[in-house]
GROMACS .gro file of C-alpha atoms in nm:
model
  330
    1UNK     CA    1   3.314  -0.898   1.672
    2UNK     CA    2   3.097  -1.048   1.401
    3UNK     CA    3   3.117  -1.022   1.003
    4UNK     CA    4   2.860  -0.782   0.888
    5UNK     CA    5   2.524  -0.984   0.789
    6UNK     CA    6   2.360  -0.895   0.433
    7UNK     CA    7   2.061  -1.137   0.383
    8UNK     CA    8   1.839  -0.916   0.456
    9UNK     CA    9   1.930  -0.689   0.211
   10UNK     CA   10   1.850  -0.889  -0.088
   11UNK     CA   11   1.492  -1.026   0.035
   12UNK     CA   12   1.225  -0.913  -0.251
   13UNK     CA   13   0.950  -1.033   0.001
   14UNK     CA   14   1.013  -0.839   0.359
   15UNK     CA   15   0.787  -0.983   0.622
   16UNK     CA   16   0.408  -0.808   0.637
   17UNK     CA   17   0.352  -0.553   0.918
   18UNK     CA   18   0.021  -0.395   1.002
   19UNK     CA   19   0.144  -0.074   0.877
   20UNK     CA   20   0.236  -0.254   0.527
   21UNK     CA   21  -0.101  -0.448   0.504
   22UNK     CA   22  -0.272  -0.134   0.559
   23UNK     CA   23  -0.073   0.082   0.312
   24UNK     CA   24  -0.125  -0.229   0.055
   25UNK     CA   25  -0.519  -0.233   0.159
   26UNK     CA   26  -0.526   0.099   0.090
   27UNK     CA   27  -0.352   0.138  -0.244
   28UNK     CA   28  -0.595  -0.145  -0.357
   29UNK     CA   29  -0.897   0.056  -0.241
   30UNK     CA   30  -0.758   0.383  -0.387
   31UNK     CA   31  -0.676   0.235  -0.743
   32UNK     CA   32  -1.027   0.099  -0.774
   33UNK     CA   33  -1.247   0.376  -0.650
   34UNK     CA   34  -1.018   0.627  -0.875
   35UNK     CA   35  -1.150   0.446  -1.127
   36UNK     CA   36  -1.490   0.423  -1.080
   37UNK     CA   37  -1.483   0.758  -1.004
   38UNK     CA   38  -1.360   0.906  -1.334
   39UNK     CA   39  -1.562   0.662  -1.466
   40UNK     CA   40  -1.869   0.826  -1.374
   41UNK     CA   41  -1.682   1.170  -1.552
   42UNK     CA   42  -1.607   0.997  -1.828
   43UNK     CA   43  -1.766   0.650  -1.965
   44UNK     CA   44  -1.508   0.612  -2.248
   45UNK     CA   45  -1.200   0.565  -2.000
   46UNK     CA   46  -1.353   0.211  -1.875
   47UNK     CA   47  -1.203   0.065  -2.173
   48UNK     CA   48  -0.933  -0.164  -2.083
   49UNK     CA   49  -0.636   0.054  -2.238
   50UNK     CA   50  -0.739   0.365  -2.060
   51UNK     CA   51  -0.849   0.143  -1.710
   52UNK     CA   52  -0.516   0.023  -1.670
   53UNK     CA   53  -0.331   0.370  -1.694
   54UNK     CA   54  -0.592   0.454  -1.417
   55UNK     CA   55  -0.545   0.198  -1.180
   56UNK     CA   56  -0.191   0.185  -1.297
   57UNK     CA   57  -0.045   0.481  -1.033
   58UNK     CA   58  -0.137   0.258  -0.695
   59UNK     CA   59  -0.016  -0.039  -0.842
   60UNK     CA   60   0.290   0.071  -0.996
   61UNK     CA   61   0.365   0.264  -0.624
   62UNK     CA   62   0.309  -0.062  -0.439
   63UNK     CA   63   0.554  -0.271  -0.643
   64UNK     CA   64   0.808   0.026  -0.592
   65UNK     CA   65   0.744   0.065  -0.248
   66UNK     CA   66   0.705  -0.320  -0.160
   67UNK     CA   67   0.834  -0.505  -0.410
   68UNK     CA   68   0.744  -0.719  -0.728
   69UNK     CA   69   0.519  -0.975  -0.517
   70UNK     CA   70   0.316  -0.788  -0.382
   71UNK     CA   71   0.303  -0.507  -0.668
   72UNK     CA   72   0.172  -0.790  -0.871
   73UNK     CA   73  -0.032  -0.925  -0.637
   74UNK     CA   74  -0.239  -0.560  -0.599
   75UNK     CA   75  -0.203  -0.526  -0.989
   76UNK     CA   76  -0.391  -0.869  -1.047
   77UNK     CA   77  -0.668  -0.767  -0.779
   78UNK     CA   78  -0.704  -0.387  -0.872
   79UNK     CA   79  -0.767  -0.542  -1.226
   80UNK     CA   80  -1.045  -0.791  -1.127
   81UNK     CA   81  -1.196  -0.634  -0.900
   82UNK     CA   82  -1.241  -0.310  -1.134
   83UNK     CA   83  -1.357  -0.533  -1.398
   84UNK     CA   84  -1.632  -0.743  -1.193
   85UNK     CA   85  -1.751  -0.376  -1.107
   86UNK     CA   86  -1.728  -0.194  -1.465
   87UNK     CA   87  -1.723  -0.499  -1.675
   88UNK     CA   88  -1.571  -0.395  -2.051
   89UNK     CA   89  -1.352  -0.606  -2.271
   90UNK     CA   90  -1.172  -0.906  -2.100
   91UNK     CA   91  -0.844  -1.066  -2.206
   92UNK     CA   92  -0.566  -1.222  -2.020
   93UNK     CA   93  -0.327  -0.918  -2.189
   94UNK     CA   94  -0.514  -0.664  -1.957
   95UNK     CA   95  -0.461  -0.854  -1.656
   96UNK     CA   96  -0.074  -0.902  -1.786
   97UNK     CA   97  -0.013  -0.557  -1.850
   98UNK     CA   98  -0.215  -0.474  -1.445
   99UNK     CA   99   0.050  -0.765  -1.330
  100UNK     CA  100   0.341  -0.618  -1.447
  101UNK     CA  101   0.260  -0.282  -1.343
  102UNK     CA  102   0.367  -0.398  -1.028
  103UNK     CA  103   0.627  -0.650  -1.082
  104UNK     CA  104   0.866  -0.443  -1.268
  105UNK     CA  105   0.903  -0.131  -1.036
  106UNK     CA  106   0.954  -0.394  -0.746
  107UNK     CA  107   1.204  -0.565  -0.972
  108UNK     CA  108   1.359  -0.235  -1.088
  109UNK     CA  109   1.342  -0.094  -0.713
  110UNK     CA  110   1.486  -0.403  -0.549
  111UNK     CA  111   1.805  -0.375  -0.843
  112UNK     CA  112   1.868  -0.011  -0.735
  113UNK     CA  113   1.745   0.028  -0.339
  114UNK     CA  114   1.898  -0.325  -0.277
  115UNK     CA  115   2.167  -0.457  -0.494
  116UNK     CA  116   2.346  -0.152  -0.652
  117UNK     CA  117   2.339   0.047  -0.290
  118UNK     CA  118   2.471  -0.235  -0.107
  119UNK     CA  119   2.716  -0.269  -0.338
  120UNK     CA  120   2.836   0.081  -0.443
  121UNK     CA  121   2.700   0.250  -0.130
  122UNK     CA  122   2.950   0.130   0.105
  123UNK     CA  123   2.795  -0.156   0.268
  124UNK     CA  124   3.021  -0.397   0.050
  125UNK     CA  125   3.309  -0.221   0.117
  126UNK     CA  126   3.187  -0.207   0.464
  127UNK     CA  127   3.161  -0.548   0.527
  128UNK     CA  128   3.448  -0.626   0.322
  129UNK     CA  129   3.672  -0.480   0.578
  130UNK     CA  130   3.409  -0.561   0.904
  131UNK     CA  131   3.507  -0.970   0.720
  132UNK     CA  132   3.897  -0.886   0.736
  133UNK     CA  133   3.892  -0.721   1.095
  134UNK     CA  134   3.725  -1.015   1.249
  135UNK     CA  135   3.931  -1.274   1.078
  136UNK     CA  136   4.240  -1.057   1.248
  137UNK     CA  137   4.066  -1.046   1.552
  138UNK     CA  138   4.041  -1.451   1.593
  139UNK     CA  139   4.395  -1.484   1.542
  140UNK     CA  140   4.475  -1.239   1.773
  141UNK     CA  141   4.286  -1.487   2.022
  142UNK     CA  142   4.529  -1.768   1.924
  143UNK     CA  143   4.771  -1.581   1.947
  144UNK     CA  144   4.727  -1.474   2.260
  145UNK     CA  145   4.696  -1.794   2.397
  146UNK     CA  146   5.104  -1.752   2.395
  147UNK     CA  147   5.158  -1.386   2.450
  148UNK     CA  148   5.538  -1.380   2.543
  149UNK     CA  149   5.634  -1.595   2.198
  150UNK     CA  150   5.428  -1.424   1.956
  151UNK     CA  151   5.442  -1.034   2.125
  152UNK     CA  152   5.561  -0.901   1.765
  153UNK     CA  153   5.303  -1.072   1.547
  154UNK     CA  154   5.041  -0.963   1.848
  155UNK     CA  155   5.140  -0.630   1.774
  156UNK     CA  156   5.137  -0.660   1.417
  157UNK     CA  157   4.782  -0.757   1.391
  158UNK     CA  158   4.679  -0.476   1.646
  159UNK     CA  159   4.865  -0.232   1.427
  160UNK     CA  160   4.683  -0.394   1.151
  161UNK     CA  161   4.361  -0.376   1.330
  162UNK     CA  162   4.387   0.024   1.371
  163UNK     CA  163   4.474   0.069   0.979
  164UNK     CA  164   4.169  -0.106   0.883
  165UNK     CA  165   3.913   0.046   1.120
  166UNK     CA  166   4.072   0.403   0.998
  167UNK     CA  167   4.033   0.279   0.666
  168UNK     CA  168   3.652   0.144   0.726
  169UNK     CA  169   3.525   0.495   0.879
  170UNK     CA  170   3.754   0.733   0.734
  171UNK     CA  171   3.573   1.030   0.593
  172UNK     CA  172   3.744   1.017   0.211
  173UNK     CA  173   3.581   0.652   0.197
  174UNK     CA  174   3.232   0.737   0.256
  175UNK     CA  175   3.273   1.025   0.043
  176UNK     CA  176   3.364   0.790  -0.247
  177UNK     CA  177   3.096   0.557  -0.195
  178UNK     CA  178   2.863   0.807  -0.175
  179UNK     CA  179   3.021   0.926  -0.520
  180UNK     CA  180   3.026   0.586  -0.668
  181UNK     CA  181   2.665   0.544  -0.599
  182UNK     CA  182   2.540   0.837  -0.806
  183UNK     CA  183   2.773   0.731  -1.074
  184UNK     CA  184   2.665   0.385  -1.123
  185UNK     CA  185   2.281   0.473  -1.070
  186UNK     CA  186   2.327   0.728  -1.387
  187UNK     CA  187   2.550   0.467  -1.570
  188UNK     CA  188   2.299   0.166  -1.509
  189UNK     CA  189   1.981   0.372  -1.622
  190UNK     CA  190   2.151   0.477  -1.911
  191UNK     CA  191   2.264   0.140  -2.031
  192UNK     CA  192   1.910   0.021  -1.979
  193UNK     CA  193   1.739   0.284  -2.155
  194UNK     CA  194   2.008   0.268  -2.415
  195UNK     CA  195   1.949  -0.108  -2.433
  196UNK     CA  196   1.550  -0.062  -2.486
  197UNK     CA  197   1.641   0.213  -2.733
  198UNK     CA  198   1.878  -0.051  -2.954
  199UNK     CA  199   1.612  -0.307  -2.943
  200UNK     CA  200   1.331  -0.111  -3.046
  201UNK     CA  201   1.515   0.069  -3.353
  202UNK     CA  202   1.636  -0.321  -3.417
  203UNK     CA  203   1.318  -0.480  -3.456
  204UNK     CA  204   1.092  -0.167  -3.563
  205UNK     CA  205   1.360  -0.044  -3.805
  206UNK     CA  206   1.508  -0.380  -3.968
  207UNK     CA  207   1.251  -0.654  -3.893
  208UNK     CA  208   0.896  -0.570  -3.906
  209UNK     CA  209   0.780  -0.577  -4.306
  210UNK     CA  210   0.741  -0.278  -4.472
  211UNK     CA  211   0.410  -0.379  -4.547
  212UNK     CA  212   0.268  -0.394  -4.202
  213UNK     CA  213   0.389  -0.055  -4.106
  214UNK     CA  214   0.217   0.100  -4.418
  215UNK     CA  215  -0.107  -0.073  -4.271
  216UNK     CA  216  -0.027   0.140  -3.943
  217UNK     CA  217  -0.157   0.532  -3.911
  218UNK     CA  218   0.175   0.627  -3.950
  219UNK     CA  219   0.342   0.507  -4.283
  220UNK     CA  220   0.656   0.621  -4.199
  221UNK     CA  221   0.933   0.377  -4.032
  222UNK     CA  222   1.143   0.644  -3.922
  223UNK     CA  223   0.879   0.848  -3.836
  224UNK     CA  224   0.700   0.638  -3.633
  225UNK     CA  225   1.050   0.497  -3.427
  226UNK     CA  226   1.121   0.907  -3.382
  227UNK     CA  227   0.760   0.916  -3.186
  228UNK     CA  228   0.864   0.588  -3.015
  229UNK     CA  229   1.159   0.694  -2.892
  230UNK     CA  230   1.139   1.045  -2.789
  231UNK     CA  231   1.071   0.995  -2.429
  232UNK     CA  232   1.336   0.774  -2.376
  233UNK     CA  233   1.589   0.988  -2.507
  234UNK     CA  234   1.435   1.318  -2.300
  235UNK     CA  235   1.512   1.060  -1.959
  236UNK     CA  236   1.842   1.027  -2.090
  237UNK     CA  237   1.910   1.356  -2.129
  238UNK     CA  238   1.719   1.424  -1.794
  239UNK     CA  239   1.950   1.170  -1.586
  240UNK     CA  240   2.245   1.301  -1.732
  241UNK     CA  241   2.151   1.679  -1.603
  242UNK     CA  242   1.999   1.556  -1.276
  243UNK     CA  243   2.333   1.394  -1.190
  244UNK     CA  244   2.487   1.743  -1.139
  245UNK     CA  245   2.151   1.928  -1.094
  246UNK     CA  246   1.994   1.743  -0.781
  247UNK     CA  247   2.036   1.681  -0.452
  248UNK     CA  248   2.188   1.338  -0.373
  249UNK     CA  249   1.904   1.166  -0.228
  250UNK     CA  250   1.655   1.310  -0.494
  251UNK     CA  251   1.819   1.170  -0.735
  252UNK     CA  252   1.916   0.815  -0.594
  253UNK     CA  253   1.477   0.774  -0.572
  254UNK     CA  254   1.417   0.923  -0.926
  255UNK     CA  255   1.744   0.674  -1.091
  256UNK     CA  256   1.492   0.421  -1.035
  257UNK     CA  257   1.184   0.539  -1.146
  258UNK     CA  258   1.232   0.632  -1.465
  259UNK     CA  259   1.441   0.341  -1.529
  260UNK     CA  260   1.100   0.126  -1.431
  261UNK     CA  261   0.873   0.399  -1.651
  262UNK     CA  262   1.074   0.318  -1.956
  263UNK     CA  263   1.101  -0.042  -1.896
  264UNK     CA  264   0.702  -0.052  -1.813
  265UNK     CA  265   0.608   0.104  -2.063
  266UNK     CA  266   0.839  -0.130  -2.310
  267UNK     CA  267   0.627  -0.396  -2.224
  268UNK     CA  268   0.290  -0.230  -2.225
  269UNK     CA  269   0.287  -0.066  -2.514
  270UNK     CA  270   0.268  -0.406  -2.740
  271UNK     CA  271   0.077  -0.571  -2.446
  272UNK     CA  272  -0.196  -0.376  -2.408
  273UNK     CA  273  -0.217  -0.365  -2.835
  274UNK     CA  274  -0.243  -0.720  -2.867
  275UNK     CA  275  -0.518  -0.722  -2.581
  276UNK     CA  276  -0.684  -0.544  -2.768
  277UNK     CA  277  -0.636  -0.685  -3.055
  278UNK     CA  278  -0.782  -0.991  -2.881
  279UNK     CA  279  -1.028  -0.812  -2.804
  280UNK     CA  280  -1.212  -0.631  -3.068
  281UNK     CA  281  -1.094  -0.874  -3.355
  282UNK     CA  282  -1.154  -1.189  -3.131
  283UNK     CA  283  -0.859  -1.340  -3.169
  284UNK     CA  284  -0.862  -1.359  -3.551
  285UNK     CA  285  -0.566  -1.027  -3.597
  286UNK     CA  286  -0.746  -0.920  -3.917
  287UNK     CA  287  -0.594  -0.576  -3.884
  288UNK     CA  288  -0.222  -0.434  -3.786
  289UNK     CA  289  -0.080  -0.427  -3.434
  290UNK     CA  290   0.046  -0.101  -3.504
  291UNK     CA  291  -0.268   0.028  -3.558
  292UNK     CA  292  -0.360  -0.108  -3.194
  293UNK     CA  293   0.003   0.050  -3.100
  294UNK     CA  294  -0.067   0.384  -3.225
  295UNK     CA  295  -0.280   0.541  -2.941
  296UNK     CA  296  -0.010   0.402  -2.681
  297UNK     CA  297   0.310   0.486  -2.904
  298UNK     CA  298   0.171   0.883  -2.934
  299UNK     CA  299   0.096   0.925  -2.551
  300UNK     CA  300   0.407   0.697  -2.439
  301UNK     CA  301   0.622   1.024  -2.386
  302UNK     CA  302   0.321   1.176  -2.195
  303UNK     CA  303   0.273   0.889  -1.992
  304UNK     CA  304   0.621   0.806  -1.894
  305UNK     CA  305   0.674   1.193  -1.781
  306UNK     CA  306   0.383   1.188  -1.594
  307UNK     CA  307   0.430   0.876  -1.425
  308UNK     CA  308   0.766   0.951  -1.341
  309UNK     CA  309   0.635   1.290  -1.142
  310UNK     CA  310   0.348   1.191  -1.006
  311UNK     CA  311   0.498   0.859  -0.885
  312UNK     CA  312   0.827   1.032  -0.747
  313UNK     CA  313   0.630   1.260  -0.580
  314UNK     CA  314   0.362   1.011  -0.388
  315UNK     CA  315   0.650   0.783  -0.315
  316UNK     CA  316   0.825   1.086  -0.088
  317UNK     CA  317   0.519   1.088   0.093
  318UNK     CA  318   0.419   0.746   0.172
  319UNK     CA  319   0.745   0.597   0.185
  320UNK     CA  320   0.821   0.715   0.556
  321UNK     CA  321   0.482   0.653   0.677
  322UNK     CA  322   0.514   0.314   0.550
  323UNK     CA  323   0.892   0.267   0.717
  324UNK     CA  324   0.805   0.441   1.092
  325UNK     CA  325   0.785   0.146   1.299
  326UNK     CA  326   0.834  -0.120   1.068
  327UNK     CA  327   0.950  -0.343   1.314
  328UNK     CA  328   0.562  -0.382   1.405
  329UNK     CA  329   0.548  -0.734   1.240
  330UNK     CA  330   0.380  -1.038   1.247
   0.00000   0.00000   0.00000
């Protein structure tokens, strides 16, 4: 009997299949034509800030599905290849703020699909026991190499044996992992979003100059950290109902996306302003970020909501097409 094996569990690059490649191929394909598709509707949405919310979907869905390298791999060319066909403003921001659409799902899907499951889903505790029985088990060998002498201490370790494997599969053990799981899941996204809450009423409320935020469209400090921060608290809110609300396995895929939809949009919201910043000012930052920040900071709540959905909802229909036959590798 062999120790239970985990290395696989914690690889953020799983080997390509031909199902993958395709899936990856296609999400590519799919976030560029999208775009030049509502492009043709509507000209105004091939500037950069509205471009990346567009091909944003695909890429954010491969990271989550496949993990940060390759989500940043179809972010970087879903971003160049849109813009060498709908060429618009350019700045390394944009291509950034593409990148980390797919880095941070993978990252954020890898913490809660990989590393808190195996650890509060039972597979710890699993092997934690699967490492004890098969230490037993070699003794037992040696000691049988003597069988008369040590026919007590044999029987000890068989006895031993028996408690452990009743322990390892008993039904009040799974039950508690299972339990633990949702727990954590809730208390991680919390303290996450909680976290990202503290630092932006730290640095919006008690660090950037009064001055600059009167420069912004809205005046108002408190104001403008209430517009910041309302969709963050809503997924709060939302993860704390869901907990009780949905179904076990609903909830352990939509833990993890908004946890990545507020961290995402963390980042992109002063990204993408300083792009375009870049951008329009060429590099000289005549006028206020916030001003930049405004559009983003007024649609976050929008944006994280429907990302969240839409995402959660794609991602229960891919997801098994992508995992039937995985073993189909190179």
């Amino acid at each position: 009997m062999n120790p239970v094996k985990t290395d696989k569990d914690f690889k953020m690059f799983s080997r390509w299949s031909i199902r993958r490649i395709t899936f990856i191929g296609m999400l590519i394909a799919i976030s560029v034509s999208f775009f030049l598709v509502v492009v043709q509707l509507m000209p105004f949405l091939s500037l950069p800030s509205y471009k990346i919310s567009i091909i944003g979907l695909p890429i954010k869905i491969a990271g989550f599905i496949f993990g940060p390298v390759v989500g940043g791999f179809v972010g970087l060319v879903s971003e160049l290849i849109s813009y060498a066909l709908v060429p618009t403003y350019f700045d390394k921001f944009f291509i950034l703020a593409a990148v980390l659409d797919g880095v941070i799902p993978g990252i954020i899907s890898w913490l809660f699909f990989r590393l808190i499951r195996f650890c509060y889903g039972g597979k710890f505790t699993d092997g934690v026991y699967a490492e004890k029985i098969y230490k037993l088990f070699k003794k037992l060998d040696k000691l049988r190499l003597n069988p008369i002498e040590n026919e007590k201490t044999i029987e000890k370790i068989e006895d031993k044996i028996i408690l452990l494997n009743n322990y390892r599969f008993g039904s009040k053990l799974h039950k508690t992992s299972k339990r633990n799981l949702l727990n954590i899941n809730m208390i991680v996204c919390l303290l996450i979003i909680l976290f990202i809450i503290v630092a932006v009423v730290s640095y919006i409320g008690f660090h950037v100059d009064e001055a600059v935020i009167q420069r912004g469209v809205i005046p108002n400090r408190w104001l403008l950290l209430g517009i910041m921060l309302s969709g963050y608290v809503l997924m709060m809110l939302f993860i704390i109902a869901a907990r009780f609300k949905l179904r076990r396995q609903l909830y352990l895929v939509i833990v993890p996306i908004v946890v990545f939809s507020a961290v995402l949009e963390t980042f992109n919201v002063p990204i993408l302003a300083l792009a375009e910043q870049n951008s329009l000012e060429n590099g000289k930052h005549v006028g206020s970020i916030f001003v930049y920040m405004f559009q983003h900071i007024v649609t976050s709540p929008v944006k994280i909501w429907g990302n969240m959905f839409i995402i959660f909802f794609t991602y229960q229909i891919i997801s098994p097409l992508i995992y039937k036959n995985h073993e189909i590798t190179y």
